[in-house]
Coordinates of N, CA and C in Angstrom, one line a residue:
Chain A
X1 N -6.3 14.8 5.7 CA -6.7 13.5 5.2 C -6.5 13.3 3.7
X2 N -6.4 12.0 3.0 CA -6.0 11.9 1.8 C -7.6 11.7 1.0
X3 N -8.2 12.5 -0.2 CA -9.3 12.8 -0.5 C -9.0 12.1 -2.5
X4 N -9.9 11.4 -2.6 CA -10.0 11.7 -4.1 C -11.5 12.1 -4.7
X5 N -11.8 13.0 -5.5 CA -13.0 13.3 -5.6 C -13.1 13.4 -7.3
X6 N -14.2 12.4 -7.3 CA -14.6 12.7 -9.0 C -16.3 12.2 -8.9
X7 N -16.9 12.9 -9.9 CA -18.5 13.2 -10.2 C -19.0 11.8 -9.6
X8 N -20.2 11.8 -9.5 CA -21.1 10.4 -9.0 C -21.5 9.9 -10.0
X9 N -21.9 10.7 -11.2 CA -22.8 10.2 -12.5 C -22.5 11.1 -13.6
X10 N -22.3 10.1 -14.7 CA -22.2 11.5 -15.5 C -23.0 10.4 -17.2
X11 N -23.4 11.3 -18.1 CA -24.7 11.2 -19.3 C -24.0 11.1 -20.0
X12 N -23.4 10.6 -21.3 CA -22.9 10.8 -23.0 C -23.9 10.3 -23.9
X13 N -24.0 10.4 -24.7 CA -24.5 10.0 -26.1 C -23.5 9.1 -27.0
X14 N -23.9 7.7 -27.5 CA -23.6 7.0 -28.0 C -22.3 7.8 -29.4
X15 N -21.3 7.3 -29.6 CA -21.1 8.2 -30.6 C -19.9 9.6 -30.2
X16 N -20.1 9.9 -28.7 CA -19.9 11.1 -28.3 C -18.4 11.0 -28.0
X17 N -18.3 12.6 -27.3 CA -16.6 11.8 -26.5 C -17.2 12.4 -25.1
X18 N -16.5 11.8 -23.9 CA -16.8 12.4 -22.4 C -15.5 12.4 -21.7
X19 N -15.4 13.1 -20.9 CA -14.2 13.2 -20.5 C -15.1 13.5 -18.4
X20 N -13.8 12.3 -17.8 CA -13.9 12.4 -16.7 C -12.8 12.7 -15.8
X21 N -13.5 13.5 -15.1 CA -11.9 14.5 -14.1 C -12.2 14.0 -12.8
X22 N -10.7 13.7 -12.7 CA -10.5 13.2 -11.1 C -9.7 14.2 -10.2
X23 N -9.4 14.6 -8.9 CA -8.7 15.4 -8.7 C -8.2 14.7 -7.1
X24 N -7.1 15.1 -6.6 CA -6.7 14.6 -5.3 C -5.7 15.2 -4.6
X25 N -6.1 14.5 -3.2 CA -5.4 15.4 -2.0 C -4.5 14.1 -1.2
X26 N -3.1 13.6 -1.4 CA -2.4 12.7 -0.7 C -1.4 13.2 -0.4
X27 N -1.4 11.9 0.5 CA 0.4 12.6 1.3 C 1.1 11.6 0.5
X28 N 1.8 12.2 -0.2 CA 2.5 11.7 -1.9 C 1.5 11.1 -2.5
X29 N 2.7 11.1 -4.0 CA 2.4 10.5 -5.3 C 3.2 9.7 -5.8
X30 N 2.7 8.6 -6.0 CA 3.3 7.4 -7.1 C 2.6 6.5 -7.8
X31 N 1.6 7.7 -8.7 CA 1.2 7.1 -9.9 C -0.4 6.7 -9.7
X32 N -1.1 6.8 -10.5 CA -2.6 7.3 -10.6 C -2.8 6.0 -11.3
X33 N -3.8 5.4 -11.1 CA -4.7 4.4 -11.9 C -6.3 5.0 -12.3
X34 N -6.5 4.4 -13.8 CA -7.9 4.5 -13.8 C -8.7 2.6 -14.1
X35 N -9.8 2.5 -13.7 CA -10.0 1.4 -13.7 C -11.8 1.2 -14.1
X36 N -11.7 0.6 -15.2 CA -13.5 0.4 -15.4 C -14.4 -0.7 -14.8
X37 N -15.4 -0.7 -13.8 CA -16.0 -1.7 -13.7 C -17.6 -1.6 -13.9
X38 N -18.1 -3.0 -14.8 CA -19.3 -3.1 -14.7 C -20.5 -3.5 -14.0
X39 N -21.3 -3.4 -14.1 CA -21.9 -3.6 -12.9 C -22.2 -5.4 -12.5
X40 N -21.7 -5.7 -11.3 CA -21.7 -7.0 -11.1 C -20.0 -7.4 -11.5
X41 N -19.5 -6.8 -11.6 CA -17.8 -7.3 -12.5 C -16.6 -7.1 -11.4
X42 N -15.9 -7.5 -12.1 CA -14.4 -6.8 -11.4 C -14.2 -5.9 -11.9
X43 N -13.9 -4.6 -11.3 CA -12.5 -3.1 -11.7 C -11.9 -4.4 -12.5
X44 N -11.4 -3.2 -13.4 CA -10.6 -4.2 -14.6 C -10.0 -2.7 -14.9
X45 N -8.3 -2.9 -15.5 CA -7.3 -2.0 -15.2 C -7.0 -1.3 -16.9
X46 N -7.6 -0.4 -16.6 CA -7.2 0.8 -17.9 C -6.3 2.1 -18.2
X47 N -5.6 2.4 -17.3 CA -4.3 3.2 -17.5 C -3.4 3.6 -15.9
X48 N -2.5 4.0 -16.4 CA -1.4 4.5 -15.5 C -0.6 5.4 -15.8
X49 N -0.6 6.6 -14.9 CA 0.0 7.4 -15.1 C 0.8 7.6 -13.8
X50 N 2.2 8.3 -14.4 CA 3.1 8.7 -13.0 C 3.7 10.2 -13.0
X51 N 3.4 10.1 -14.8 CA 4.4 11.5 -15.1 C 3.3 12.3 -16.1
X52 N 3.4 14.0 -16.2 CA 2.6 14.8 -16.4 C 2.9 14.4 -18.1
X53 N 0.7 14.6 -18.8 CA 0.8 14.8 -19.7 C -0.2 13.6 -20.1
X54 N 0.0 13.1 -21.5 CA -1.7 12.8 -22.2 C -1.0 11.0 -22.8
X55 N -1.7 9.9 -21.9 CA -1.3 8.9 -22.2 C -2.2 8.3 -22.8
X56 N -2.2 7.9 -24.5 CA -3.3 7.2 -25.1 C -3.5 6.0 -25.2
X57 N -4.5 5.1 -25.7 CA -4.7 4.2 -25.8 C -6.2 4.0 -26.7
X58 N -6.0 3.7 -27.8 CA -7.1 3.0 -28.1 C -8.1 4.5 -28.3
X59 N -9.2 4.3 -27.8 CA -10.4 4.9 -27.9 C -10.1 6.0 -26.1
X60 N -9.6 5.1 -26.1 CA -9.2 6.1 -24.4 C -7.5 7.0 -24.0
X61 N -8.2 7.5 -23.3 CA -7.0 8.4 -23.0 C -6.9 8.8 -21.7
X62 N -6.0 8.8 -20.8 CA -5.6 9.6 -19.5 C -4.5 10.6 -19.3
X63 N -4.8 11.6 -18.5 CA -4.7 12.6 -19.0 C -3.9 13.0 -16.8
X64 N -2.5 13.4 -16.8 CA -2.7 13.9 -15.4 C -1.6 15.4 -15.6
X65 N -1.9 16.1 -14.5 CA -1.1 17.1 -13.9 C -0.9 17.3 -12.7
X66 N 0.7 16.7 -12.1 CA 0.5 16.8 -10.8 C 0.7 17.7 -10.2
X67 N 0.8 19.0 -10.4 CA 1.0 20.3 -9.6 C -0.6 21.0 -9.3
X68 N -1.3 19.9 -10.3 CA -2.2 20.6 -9.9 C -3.5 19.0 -9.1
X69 N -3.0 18.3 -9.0 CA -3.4 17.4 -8.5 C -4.7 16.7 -9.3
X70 N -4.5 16.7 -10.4 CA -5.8 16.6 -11.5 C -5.1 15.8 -12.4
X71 N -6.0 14.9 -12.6 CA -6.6 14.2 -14.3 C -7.3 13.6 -14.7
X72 N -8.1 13.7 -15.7 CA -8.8 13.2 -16.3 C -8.7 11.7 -17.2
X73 N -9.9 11.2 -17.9 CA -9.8 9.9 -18.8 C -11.0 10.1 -19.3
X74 N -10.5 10.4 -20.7 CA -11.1 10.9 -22.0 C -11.6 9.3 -22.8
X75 N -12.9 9.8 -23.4 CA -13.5 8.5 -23.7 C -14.2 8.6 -25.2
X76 N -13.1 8.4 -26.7 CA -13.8 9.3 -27.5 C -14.8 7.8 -28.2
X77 N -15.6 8.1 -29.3 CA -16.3 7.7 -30.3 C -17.0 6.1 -29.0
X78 N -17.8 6.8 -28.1 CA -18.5 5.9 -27.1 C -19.7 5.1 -27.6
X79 N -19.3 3.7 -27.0 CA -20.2 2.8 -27.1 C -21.1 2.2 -26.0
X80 N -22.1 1.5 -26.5 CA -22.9 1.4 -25.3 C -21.9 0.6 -24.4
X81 N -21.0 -0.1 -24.8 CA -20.5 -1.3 -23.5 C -19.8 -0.6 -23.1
X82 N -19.2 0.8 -23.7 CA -18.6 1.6 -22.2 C -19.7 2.2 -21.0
X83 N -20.6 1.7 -20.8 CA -21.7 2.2 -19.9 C -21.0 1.2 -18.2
X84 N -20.9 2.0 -17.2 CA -19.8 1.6 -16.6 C -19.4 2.3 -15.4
X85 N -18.9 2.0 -14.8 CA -18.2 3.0 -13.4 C -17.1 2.9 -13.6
X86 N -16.3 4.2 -13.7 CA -14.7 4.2 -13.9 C -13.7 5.3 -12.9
X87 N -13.1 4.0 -12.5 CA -12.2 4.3 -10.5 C -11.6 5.1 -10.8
X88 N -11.1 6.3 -10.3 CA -9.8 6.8 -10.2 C -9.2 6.3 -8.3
X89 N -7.6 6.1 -9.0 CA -6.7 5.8 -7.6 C -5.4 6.3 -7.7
X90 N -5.4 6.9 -7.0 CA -3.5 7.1 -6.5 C -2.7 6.2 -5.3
X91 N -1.2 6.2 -5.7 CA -1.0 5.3 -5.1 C -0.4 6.6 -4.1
X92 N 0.4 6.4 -3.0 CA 0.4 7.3 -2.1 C 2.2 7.1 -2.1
X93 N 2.8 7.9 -0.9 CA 4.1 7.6 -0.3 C 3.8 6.3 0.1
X94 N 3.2 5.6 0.7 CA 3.5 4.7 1.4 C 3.4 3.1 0.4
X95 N 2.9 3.4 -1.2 CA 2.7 2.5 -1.9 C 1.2 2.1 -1.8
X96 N 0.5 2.7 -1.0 CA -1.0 1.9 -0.9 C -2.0 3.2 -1.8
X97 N -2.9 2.4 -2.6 CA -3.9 2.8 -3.5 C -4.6 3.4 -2.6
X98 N -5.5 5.0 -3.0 CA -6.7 6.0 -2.4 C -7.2 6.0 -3.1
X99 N -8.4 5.0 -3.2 CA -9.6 5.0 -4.5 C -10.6 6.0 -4.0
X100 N -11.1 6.4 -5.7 CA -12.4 7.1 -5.5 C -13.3 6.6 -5.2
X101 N -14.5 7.2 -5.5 CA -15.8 6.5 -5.2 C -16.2 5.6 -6.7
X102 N -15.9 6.3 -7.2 CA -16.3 5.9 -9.2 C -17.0 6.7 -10.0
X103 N -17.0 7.2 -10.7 CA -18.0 8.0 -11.5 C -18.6 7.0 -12.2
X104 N -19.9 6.9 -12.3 CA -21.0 5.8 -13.1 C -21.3 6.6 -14.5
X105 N -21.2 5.9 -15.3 CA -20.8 6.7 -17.0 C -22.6 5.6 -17.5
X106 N -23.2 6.8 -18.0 CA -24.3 6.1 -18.7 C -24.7 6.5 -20.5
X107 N -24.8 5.2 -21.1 CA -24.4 5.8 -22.5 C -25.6 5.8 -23.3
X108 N -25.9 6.6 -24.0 CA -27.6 7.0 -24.1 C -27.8 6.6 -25.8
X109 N -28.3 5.8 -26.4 CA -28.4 5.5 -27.8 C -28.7 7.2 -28.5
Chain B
X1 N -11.3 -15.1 -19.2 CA -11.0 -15.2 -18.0 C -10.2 -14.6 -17.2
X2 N -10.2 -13.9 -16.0 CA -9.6 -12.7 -15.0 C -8.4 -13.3 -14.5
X3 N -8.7 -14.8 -14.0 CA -7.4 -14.9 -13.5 C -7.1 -15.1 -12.1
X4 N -8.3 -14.4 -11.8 CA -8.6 -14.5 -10.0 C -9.8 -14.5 -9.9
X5 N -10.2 -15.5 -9.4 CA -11.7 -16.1 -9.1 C -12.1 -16.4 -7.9
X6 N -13.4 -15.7 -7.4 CA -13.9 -15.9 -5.9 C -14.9 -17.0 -6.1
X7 N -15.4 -17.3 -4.7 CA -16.5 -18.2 -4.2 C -16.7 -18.2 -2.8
X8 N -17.6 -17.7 -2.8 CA -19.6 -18.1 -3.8 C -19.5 -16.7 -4.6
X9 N -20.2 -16.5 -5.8 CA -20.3 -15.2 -5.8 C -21.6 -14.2 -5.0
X10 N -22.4 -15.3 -4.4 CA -23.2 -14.7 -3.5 C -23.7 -15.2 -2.2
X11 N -23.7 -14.1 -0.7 CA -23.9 -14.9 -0.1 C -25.0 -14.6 1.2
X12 N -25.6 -15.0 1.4 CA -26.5 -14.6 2.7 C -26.8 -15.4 4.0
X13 N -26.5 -14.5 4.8 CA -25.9 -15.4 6.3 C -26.5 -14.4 7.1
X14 N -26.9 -15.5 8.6 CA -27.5 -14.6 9.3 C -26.6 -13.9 10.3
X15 N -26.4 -13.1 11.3 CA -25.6 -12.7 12.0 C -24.8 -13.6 12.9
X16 N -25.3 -14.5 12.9 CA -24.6 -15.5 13.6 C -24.3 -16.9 13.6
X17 N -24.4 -16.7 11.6 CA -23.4 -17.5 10.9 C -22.0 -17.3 11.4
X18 N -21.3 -18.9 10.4 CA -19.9 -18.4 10.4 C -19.6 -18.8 8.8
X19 N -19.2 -17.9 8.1 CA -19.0 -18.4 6.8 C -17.5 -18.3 6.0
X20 N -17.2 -18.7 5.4 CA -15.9 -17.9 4.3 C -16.1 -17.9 3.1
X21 N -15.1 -16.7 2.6 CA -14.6 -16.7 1.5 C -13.7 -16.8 1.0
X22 N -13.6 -17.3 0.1 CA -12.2 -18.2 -1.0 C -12.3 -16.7 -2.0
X23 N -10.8 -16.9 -2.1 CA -10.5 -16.4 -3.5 C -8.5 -17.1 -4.0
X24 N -9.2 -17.1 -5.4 CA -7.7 -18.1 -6.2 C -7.1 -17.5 -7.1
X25 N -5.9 -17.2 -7.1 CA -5.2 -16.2 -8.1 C -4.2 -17.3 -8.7
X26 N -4.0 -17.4 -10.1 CA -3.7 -18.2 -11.2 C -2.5 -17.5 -12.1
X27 N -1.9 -16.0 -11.2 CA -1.6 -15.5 -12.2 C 0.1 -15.3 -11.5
X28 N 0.4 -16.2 -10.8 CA 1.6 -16.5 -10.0 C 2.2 -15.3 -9.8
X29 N 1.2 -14.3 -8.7 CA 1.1 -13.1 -7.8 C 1.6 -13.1 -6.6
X30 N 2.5 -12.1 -5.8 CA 3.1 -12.6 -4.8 C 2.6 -11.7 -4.0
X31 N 1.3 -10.7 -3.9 CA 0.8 -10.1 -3.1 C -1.0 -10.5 -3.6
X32 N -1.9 -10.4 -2.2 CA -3.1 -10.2 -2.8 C -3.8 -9.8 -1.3
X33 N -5.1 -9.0 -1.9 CA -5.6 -8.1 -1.1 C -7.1 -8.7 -1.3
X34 N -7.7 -8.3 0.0 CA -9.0 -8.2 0.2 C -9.7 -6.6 0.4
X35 N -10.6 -6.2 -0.4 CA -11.3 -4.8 -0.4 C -12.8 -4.9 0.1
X36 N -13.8 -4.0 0.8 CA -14.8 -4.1 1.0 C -15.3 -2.9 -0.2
X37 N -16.6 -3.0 -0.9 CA -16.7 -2.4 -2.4 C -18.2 -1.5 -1.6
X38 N -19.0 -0.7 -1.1 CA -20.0 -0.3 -0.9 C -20.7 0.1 -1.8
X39 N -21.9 0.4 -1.7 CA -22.4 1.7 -2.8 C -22.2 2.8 -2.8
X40 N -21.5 3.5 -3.8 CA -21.2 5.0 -3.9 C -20.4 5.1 -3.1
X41 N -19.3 4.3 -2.3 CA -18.1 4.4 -1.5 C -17.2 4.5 -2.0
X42 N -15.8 5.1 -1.8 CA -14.7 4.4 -2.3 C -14.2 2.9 -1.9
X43 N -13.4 1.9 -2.9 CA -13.0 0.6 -2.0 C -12.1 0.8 -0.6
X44 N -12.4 0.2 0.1 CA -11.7 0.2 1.6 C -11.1 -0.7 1.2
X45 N -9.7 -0.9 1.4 CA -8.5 -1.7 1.9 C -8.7 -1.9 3.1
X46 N -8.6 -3.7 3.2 CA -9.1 -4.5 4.5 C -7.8 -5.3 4.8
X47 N -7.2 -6.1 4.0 CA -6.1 -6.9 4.5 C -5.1 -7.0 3.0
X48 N -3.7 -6.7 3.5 CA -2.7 -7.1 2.3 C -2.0 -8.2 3.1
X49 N -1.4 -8.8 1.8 CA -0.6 -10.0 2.4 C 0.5 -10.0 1.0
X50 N 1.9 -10.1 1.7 CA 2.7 -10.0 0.3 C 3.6 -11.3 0.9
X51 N 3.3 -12.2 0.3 CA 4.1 -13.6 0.2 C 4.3 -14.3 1.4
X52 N 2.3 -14.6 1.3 CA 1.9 -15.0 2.5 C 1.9 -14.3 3.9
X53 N 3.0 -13.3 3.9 CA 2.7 -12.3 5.1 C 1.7 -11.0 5.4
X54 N 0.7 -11.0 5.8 CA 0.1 -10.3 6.3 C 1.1 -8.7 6.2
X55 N 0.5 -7.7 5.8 CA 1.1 -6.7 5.7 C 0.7 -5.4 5.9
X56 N -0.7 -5.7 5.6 CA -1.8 -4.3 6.3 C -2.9 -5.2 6.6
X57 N -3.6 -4.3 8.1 CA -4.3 -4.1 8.6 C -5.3 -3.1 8.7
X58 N -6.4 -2.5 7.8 CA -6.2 -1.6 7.6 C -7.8 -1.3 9.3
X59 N -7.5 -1.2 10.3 CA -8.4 -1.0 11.6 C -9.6 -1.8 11.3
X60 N -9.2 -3.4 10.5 CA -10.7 -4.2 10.2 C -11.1 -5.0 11.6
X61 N -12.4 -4.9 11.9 CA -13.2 -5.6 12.8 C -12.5 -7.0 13.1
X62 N -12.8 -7.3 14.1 CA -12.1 -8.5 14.5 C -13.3 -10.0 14.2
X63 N -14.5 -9.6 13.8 CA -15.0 -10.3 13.0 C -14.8 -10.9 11.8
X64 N -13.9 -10.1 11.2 CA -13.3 -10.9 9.8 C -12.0 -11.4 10.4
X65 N -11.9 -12.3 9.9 CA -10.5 -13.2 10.0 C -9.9 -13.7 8.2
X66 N -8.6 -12.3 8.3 CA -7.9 -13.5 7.2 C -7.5 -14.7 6.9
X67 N -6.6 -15.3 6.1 CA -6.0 -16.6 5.8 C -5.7 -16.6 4.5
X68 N -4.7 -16.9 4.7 CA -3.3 -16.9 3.4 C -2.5 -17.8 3.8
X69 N -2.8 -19.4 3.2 CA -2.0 -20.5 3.2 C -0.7 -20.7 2.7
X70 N -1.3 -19.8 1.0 CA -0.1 -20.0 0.1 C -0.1 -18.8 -0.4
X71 N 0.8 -18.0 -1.8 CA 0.7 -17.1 -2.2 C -0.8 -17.4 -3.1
X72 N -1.2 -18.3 -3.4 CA -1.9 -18.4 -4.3 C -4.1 -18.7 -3.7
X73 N -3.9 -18.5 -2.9 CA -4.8 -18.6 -1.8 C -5.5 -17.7 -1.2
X74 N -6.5 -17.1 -0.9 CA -6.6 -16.1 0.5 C -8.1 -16.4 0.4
X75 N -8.6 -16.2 2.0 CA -10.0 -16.5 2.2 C -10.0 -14.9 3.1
X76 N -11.1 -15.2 3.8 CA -11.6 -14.4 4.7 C -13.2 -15.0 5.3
X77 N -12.5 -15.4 6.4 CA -13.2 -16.3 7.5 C -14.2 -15.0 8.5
X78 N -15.6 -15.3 8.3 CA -16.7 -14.3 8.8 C -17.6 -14.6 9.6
X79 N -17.7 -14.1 11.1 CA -18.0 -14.4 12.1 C -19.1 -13.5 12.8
X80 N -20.5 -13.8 13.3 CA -21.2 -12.8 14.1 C -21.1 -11.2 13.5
X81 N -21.4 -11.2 12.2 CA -21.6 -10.4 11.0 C -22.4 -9.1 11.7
X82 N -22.6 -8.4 11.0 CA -23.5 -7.0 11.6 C -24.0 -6.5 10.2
X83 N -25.2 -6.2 9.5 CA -26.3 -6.1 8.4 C -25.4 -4.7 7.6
X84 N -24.8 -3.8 8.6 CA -23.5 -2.9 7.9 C -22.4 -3.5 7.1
X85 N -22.1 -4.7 7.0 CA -21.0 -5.9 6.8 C -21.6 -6.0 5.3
X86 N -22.8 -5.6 4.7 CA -23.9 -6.1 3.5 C -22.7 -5.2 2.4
X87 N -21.9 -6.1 1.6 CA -21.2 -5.0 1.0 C -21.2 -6.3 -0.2
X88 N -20.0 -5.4 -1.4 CA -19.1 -6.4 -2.0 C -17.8 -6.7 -1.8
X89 N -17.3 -7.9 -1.6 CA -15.9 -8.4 -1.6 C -15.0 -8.7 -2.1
X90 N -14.2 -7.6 -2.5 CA -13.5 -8.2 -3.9 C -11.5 -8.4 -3.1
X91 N -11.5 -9.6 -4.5 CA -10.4 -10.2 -3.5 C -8.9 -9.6 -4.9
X92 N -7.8 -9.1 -4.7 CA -7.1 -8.7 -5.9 C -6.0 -9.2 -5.9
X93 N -5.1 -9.1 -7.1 CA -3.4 -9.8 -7.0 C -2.8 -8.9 -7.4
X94 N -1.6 -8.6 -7.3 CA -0.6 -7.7 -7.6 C 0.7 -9.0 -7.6
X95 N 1.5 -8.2 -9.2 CA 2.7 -9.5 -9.1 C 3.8 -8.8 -8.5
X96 N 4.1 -7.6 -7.9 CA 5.2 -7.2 -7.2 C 5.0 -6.0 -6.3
X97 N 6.4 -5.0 -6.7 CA 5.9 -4.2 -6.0 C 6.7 -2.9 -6.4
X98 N 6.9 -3.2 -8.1 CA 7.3 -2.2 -9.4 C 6.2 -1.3 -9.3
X99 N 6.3 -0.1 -9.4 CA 5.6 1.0 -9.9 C 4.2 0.7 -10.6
X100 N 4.3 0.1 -11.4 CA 3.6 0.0 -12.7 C 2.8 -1.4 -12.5
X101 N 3.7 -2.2 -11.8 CA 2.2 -3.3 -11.1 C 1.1 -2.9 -11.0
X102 N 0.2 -3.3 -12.1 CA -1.1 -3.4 -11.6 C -1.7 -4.3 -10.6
X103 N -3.3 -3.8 -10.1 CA -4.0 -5.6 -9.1 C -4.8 -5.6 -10.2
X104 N -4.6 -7.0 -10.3 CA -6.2 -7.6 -10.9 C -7.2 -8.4 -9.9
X105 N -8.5 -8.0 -10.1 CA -9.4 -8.2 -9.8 C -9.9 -9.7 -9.4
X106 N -10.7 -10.2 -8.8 CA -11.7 -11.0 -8.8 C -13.2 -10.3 -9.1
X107 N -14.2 -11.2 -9.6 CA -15.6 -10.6 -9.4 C -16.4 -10.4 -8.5
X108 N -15.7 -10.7 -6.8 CA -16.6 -10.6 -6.0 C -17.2 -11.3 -5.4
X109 N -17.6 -11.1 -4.1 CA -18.8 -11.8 -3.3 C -19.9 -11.2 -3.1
X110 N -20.7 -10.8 -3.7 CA -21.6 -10.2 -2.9 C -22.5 -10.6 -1.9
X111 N -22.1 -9.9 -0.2 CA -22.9 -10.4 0.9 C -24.0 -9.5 1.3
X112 N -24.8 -10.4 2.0 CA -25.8 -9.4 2.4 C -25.9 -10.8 3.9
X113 N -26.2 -9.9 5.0 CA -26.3 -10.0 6.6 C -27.8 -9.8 6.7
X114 N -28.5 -10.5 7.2 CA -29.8 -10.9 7.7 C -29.6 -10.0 9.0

């Protein structure tokens, strides 16, 4: 079966940096999404990755390796409005997205 | 503003209502999807439709009924509900079917089944 698995909850401190690791099991790959949603909001679209290695942006960063079926999305100098659930998805062989569940990111003054 | 907008954003029906949901994509997208959102689930893919055609199915109850008039359109027509059905509904666009297409979102229905 196709699995993606990342934490249920995770704690930072205002200020901090946190890094969230996604890891997966598909029948292919074409290309990982990460995606932040608030509570009550839409997923709203924050990076893409297809090819190995460290994609920045801004205050954020995604991070994948696919030999080893892992990546992360680094979150430095955090503020309270990143407090948040953030998707990891891969897209498969067949073109269709395998979302996670979300890791819920809580940001502590 | 997102660009894709649902209605109602909230809704409560009893099992044997019949209700719908709208959603409107503004972002002249030639695919759009319906997701069921749970708690602590991942989103389930429920119906794609890429330029107006229906294109996944993903084993959804025959209680929901799609509709996709136009590309710019999709509802999901809900029938003799079951209190398991209590989810969120988010409706998404995608403008092709490049690599790097992202979907954008709507904010949802949130239902709850009596």
């Amino acid at each position: 079966g196709q699995n993606i698995d990342q934490p249920t909850e995770m704690t930072a401190t205002e200020g901090a940096i946190v890094q969230i690791n996604c890891t997966y099991q598909t029948s292919g790959f074409n290309g990982l999404f990460w995606y932040q949603q608030h509570a009550g909001e839409a997923p709203t679209f924050l990076s893409y990755n297809v090819l190995d290695g460290l994609e920045e942006k801004g205050r954020f960063s995604s991070f994948l390796s696919r030999s080893k079926g892992y990546s992360y999305l680094l979150l430095k100098e955090l503020q309270m409005k990143d407090s948040a659930s953030y998707l990891c998805a891969v897209r498969d062989s067949n073109y269709q997205l395998i979302w996670g569940a979300g890791t819920k990111l809580i940001i502590k003054p | 503003e997102t660009g894709v907008t649902q209605t109602p954003r909230h809704l409560v029906m009893g099992m044997t209502n019949k209700k719908s949901l709208k959603c409107e994509q503004h972002l002249g997208h030639n695919a759009m999807y319906w997701y069921k959102q749970s708690a602590k689930k991942p989103l389930e893919l429920m119906f794609v439709y890429n330029f107006k055609e229906q294109t996944e199915n993903n084993s959804v109850p025959s209680r929901f009924s799609p509709e996709c008039p136009n590309s710019s359109h999709l509802f999901l027509h809900l029938h003799t509900l079951q209190p398991e059905d209590s989810a969120l509904y988010l409706c998404a666009s995608r403008q092709g079917l490049a690599d790097t297409d992202t979907q954008y979102f709507g904010p949802g229905t949130r239902l709850t089944v009596l």
